[in-house]
PDB file of C-alpha atoms in Angstrom:
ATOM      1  CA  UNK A   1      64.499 162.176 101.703  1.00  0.00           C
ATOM      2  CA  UNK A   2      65.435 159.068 100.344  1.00  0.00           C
ATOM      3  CA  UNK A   3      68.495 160.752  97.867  1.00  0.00           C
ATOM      4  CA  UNK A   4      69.605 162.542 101.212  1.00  0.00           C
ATOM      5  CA  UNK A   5      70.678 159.612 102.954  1.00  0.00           C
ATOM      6  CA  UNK A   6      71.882 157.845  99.852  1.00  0.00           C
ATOM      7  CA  UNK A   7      74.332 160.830  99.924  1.00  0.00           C
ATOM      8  CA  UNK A   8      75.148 161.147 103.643  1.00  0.00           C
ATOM      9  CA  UNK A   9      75.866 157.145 103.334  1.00  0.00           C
ATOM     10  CA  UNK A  10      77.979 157.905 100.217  1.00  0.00           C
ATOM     11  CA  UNK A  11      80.167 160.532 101.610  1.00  0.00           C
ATOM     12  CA  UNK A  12      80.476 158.013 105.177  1.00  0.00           C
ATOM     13  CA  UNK A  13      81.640 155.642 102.797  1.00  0.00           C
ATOM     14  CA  UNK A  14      84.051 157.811 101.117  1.00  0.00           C
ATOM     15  CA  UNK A  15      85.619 159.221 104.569  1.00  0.00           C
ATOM     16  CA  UNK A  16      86.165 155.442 105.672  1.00  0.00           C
ATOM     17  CA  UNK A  17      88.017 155.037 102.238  1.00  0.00           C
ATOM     18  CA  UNK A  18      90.250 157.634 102.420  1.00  0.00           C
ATOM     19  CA  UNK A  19      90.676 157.039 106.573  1.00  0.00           C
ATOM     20  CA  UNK A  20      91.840 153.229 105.416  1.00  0.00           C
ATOM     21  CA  UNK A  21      93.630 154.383 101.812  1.00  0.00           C
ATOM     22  CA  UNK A  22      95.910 156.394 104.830  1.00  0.00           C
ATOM     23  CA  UNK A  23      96.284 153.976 107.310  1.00  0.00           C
ATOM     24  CA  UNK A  24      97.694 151.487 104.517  1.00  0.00           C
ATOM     25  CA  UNK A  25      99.890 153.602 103.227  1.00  0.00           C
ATOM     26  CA  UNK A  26     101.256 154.345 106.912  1.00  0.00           C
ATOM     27  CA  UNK A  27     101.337 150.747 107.585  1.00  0.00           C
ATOM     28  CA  UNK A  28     103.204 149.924 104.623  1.00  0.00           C
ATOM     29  CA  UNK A  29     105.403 153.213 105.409  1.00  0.00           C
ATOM     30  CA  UNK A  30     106.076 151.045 108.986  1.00  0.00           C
ATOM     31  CA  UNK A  31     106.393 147.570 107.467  1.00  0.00           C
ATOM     32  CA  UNK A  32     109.502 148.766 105.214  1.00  0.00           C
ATOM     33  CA  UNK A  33     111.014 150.526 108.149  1.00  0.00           C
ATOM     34  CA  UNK A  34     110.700 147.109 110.358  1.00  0.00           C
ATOM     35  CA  UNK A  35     112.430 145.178 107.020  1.00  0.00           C
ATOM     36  CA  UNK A  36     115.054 147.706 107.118  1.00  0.00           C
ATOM     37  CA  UNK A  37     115.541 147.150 110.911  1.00  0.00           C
ATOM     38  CA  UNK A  38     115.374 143.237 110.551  1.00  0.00           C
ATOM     39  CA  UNK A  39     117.809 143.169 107.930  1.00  0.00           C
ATOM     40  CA  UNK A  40     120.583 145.491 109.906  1.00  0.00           C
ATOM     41  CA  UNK A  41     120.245 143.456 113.235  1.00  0.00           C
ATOM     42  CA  UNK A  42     120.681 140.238 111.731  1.00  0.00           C
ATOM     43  CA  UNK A  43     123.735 142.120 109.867  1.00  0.00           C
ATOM     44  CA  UNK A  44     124.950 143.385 113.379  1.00  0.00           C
ATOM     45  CA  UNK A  45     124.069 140.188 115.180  1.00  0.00           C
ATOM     46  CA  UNK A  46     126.230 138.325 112.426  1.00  0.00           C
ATOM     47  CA  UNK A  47     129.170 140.466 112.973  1.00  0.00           C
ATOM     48  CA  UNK A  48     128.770 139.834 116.451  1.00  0.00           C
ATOM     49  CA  UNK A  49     129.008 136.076 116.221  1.00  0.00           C
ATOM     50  CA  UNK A  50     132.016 136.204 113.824  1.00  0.00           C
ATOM     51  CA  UNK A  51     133.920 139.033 116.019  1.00  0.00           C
ATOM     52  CA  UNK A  52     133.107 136.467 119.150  1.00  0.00           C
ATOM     53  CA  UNK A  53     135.041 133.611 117.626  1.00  0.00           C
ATOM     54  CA  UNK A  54     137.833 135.775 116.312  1.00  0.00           C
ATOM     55  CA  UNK A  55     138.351 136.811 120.405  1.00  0.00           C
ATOM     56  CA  UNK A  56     138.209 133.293 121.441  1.00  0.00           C
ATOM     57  CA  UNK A  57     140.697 132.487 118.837  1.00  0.00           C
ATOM     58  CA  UNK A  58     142.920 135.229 120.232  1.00  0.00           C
ATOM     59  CA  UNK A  59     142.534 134.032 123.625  1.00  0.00           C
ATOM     60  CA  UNK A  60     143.692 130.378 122.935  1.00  0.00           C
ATOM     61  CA  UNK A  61     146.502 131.987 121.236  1.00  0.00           C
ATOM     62  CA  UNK A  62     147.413 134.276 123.960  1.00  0.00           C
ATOM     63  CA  UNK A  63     147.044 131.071 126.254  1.00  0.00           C
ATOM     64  CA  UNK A  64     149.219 128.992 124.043  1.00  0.00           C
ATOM     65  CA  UNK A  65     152.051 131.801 124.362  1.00  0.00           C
ATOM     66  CA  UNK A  66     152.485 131.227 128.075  1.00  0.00           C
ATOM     67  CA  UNK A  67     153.457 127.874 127.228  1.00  0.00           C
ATOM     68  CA  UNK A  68     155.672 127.669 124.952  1.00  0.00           C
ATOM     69  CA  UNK A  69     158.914 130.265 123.687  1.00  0.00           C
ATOM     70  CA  UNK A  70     157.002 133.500 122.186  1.00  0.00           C
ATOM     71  CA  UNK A  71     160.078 134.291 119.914  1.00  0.00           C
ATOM     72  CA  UNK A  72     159.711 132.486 116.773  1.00  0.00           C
ATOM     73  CA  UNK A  73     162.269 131.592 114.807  1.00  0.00           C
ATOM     74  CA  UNK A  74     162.166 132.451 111.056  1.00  0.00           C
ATOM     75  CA  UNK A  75     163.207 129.054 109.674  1.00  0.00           C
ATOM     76  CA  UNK A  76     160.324 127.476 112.332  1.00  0.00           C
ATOM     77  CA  UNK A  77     157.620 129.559 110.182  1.00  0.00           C
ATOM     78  CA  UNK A  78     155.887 129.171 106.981  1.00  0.00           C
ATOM     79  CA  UNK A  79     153.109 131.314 107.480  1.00  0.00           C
ATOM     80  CA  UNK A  80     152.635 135.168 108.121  1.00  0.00           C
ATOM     81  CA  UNK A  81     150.688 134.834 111.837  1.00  0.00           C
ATOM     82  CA  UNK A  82     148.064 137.927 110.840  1.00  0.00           C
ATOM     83  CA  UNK A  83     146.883 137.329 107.538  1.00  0.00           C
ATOM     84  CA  UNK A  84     148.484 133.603 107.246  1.00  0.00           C
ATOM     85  CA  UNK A  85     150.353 134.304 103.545  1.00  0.00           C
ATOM     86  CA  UNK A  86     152.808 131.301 102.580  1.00  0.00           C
ATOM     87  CA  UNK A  87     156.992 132.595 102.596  1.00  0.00           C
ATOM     88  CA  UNK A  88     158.397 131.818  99.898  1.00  0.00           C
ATOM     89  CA  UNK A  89     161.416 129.298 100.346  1.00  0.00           C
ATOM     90  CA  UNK A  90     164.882 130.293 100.716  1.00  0.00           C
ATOM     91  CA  UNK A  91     166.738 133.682 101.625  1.00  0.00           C
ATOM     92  CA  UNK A  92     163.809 135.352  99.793  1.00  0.00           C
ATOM     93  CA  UNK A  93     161.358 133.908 102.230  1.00  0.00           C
ATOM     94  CA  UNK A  94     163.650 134.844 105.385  1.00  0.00           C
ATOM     95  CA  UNK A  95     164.138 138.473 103.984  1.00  0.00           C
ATOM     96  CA  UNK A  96     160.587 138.812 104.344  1.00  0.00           C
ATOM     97  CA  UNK A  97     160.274 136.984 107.839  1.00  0.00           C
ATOM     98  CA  UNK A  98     159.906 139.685 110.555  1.00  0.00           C
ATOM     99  CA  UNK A  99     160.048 139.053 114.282  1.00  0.00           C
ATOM    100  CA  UNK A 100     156.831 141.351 116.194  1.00  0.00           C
ATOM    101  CA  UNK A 101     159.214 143.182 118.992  1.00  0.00           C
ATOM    102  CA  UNK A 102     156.301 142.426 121.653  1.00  0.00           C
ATOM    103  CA  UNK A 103     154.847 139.268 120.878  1.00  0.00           C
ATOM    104  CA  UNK A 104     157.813 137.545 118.987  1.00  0.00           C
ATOM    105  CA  UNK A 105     155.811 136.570 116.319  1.00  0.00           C
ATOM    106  CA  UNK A 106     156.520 136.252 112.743  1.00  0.00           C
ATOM    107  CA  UNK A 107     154.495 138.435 110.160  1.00  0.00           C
ATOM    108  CA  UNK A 108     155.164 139.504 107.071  1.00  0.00           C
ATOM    109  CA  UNK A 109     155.748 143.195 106.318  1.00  0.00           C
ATOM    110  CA  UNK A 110     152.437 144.401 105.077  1.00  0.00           C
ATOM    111  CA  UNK A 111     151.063 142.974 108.877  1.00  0.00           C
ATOM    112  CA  UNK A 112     154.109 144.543 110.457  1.00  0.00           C
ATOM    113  CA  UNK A 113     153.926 148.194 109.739  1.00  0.00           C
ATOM    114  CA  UNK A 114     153.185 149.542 112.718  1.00  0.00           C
ATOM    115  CA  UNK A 115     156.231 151.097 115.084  1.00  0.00           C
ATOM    116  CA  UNK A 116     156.336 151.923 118.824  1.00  0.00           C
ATOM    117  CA  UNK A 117     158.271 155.007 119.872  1.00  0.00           C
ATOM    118  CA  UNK A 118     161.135 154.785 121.739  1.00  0.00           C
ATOM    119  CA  UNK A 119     160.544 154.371 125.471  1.00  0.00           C
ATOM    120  CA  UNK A 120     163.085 153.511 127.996  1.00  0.00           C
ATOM    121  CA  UNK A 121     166.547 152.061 126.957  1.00  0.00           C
ATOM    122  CA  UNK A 122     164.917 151.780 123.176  1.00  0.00           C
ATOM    123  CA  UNK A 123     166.470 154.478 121.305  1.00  0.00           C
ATOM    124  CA  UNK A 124     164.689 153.483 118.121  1.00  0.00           C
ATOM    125  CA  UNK A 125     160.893 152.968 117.118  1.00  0.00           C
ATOM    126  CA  UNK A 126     160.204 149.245 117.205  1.00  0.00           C
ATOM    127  CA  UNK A 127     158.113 147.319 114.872  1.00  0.00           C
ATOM    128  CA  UNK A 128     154.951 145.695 116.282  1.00  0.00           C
ATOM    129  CA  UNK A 129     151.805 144.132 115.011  1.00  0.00           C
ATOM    130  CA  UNK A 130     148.384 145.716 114.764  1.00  0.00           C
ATOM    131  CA  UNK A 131     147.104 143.596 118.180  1.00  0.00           C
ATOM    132  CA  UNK A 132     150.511 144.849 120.342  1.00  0.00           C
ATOM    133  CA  UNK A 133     150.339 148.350 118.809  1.00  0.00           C
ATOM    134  CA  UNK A 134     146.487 148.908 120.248  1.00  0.00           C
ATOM    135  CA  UNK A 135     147.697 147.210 123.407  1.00  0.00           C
ATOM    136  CA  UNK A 136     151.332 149.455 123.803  1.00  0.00           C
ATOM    137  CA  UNK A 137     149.563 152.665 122.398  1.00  0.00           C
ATOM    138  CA  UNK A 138     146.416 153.913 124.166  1.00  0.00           C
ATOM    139  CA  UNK A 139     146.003 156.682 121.464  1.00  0.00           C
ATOM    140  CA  UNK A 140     145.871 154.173 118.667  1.00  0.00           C
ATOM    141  CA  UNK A 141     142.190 152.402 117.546  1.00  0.00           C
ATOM    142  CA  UNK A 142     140.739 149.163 118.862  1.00  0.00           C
ATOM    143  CA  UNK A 143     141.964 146.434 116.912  1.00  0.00           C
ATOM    144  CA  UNK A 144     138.826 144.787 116.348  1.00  0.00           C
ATOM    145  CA  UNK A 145     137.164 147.769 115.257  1.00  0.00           C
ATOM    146  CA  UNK A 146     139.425 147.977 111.417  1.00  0.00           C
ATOM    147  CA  UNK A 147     137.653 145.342 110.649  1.00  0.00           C
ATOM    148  CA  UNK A 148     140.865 143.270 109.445  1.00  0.00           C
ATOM    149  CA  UNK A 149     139.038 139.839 110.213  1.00  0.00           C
ATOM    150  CA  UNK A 150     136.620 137.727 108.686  1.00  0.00           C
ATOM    151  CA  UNK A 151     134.818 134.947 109.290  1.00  0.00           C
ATOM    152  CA  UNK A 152     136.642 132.496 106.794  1.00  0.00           C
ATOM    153  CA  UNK A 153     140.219 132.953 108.612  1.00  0.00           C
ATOM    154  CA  UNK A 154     138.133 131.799 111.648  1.00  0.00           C
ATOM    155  CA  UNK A 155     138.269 127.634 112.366  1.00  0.00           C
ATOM    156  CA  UNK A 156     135.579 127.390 114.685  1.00  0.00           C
ATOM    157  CA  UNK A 157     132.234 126.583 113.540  1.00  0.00           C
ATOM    158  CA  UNK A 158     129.581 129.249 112.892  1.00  0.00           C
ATOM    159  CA  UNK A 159     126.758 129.068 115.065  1.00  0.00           C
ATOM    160  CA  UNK A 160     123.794 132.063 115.610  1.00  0.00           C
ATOM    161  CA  UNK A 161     124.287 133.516 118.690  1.00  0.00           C
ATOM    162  CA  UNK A 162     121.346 133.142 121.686  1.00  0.00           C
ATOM    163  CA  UNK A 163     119.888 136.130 121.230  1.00  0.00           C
ATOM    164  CA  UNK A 164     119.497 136.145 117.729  1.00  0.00           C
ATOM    165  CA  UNK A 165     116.276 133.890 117.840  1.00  0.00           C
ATOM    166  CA  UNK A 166     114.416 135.992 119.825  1.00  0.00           C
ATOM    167  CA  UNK A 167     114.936 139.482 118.603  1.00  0.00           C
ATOM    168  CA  UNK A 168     114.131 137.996 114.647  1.00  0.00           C
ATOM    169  CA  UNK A 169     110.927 136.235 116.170  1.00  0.00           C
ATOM    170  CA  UNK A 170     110.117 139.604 118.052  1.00  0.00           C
ATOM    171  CA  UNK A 171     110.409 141.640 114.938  1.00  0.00           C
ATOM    172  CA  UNK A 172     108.831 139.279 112.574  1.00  0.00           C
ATOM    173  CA  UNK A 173     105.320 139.086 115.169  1.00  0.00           C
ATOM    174  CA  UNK A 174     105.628 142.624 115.119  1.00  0.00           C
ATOM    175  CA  UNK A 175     105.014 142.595 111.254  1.00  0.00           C
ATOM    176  CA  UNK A 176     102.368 140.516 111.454  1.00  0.00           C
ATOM    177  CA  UNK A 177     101.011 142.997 114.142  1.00  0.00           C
ATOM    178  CA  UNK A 178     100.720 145.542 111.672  1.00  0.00           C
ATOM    179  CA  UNK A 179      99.993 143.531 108.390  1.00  0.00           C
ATOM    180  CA  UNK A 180      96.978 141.995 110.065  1.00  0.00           C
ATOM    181  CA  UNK A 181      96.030 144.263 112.883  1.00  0.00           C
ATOM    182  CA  UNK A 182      92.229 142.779 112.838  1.00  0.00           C
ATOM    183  CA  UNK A 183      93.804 139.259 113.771  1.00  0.00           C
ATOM    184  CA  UNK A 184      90.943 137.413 115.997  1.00  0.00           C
ATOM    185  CA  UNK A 185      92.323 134.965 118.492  1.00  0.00           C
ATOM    186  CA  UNK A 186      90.560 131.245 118.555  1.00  0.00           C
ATOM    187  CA  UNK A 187      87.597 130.815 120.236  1.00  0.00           C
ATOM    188  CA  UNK A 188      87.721 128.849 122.781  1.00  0.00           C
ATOM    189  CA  UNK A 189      86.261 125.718 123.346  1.00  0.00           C
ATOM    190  CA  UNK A 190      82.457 125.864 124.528  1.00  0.00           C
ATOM    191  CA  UNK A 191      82.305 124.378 127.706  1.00  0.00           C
ATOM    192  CA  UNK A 192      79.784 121.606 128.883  1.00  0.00           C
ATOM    193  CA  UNK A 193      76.733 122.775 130.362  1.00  0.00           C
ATOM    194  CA  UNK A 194      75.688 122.471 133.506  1.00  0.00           C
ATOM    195  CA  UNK A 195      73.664 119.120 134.881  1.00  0.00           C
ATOM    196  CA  UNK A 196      70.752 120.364 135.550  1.00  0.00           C
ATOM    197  CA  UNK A 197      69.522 120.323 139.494  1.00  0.00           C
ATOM    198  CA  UNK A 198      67.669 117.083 140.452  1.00  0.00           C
ATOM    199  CA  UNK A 199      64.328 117.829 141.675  1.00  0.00           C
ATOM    200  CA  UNK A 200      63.391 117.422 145.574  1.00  0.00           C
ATOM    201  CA  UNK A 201      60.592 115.478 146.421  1.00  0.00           C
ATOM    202  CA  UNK A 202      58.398 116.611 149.140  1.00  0.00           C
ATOM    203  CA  UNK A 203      57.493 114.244 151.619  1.00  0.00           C
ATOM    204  CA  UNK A 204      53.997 112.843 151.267  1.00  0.00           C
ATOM    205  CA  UNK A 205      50.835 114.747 152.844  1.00  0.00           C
ATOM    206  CA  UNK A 206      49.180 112.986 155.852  1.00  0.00           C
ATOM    207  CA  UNK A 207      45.849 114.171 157.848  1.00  0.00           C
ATOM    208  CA  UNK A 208      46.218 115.100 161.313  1.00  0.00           C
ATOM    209  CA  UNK A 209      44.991 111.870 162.780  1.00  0.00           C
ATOM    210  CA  UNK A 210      45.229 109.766 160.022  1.00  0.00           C
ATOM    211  CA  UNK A 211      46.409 105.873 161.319  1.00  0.00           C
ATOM    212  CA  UNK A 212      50.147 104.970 160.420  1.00  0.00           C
ATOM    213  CA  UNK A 213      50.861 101.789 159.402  1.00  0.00           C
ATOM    214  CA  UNK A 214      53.137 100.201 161.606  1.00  0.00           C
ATOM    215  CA  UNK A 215      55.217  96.997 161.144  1.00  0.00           C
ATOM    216  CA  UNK A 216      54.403  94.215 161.729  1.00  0.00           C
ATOM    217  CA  UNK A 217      55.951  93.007 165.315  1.00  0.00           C
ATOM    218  CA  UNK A 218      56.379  89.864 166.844  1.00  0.00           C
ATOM    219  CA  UNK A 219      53.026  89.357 168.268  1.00  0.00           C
ATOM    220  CA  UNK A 220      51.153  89.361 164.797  1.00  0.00           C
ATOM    221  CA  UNK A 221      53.788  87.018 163.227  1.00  0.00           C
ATOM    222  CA  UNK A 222      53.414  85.345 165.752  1.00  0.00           C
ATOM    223  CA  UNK A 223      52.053  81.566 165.850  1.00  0.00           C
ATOM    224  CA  UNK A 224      48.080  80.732 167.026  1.00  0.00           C
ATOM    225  CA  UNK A 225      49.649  78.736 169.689  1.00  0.00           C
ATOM    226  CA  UNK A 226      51.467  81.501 171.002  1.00  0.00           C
ATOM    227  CA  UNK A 227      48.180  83.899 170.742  1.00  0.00           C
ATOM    228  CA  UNK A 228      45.703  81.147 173.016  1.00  0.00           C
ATOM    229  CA  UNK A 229      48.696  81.415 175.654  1.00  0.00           C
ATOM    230  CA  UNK A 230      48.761  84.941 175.571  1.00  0.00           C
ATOM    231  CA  UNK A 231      44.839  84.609 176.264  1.00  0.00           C
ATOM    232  CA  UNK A 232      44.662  82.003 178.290  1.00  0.00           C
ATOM    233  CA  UNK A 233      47.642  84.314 180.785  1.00  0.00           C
ATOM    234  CA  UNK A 234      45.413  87.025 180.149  1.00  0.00           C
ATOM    235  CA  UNK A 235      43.284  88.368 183.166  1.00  0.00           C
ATOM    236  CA  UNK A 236      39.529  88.318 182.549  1.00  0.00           C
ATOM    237  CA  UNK A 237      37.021  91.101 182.858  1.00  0.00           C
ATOM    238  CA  UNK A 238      34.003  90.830 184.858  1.00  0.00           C
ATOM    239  CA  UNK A 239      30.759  92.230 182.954  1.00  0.00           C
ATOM    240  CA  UNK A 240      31.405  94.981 185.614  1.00  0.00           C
ATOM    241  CA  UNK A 241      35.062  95.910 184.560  1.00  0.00           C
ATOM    242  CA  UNK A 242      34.054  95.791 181.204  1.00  0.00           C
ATOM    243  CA  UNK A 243      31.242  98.300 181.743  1.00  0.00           C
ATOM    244  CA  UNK A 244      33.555 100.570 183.676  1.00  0.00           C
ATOM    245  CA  UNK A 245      36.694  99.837 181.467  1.00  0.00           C
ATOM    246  CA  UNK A 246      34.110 101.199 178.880  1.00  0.00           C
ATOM    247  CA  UNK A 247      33.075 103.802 180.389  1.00  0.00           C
ATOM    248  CA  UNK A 248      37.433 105.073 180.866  1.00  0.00           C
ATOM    249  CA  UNK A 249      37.432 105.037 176.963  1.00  0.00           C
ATOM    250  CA  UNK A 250      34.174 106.276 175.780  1.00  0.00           C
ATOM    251  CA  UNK A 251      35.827 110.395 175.851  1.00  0.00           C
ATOM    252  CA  UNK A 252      38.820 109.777 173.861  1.00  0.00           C
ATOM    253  CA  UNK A 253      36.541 107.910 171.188  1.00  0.00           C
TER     254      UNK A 253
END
């Protein structure tokens, strides 16, 4: 009888092995997946923050133009205004110097490949940059989507964006979640016990009948003096009175 249960309690055992055996290897299976996913949103979240800046850099830029001439001069210029290569001095530099046909800006000719077709009273393709091409050409690419920026070319600090916090924080509790899914909270702190009632005393037991003592009043504090005047002012009973006087109280006695 004895053997039997040994080996009902062995093959329980054996179950409950191969039961957790599978849900490690699924957890584990989930814990690389949630790595994977933690390592492509902070990738994305990155590329966010650095394609953020770039914009605002274009947008001071842009706000700059409408304050000042927007065609550049070549001898004004040093620097390609895409990927910021140094001209070299002289009529070699100013061969290479190329006006953008939209923005006015100087670029050198690797940046300034792209053409316009004629439209209008142009009777020849122009020469634009990559930003004026994706803005004069709606079947062309977005111009952020090449990928022909990076963060170094950007001047403004690099900070993590808002949201970044909170989505790595969400992912890495969810980890945990599955790592250590038998995680018991704190227990809280025991609270005082009650004070115990205070007991009620009953009021003491008196006979029916029973004399209560009274305080004393102003007649038995008071003086002898004052007691012979309150006999002398007293009336006096005839041995008559008395007997009937007597006679009044005897039933209640």
């Amino acid at each position: 009888m004895e053997s039997k249960l040994a080996k009902a309690r062995v093959q329980e055992l054996e179950g409950a092995l191969a039961n957790a055996n599978e849900e490690i290897v699924n957890l584990r299976h989930k814990v690389s997946t949630l790595r994977t996913d933690l390592a492509d949103s902070e990738k994305t979240q990155k590329d966010f923050v650095v394609l953020s800046q770039h914009l605002q850099v274009q947008l001071e830029k842009q706000r700059a133009q409408n304050e000042e001439v927007r065609w550049q001069d070549p001898e004004d210029v040093s620097h390609c205004a895409s990927c910021e290569t140094t001209f070299p001095a002289g009529n070699a530099g100013l061969r290479l110097k190329t006006n953008c046909k939209h923005c006015g800006k100087i670029f050198c000719p690797d940046c300034l490949s792209k053409q316009v077709p004629p439209q209008g009273q142009r009777s020849k393709p122009a020469l634009v940059c990559d930003l004026c091409h994706t803005l004069l050409v709606n079947e062309a690419a977005p111009y952020f989507s090449r990928g022909s920026f990076s963060a170094n070319k950007i001047k403004l600090p690099v900070s993590p964006s808002p949201a970044s916090p909170s989505s790595t924080e969400r992912l890495h509790n969810r980890l945990l979640d599955l790592v250590q899914p038998h995680r018991t909270a704190a227990p809280p702190e025991a609270a005082a016990p009650p004070a115990p009632p205070r007991p009620v005393r009953p009021p003491p037991y008196r006979p029916r009948g029973s004399a209560v003592s009274l305080p004393e009043t102003a007649a038995t504090a008071a003086s002898p003096a004052a007691v012979s005047q309150t006999l002398r002012s007293s009336p006096v009973l005839t041995p008559t009175a008395a007997f009937t006087k007597r006679e009044e109280l005897s039933p209640s006695q």
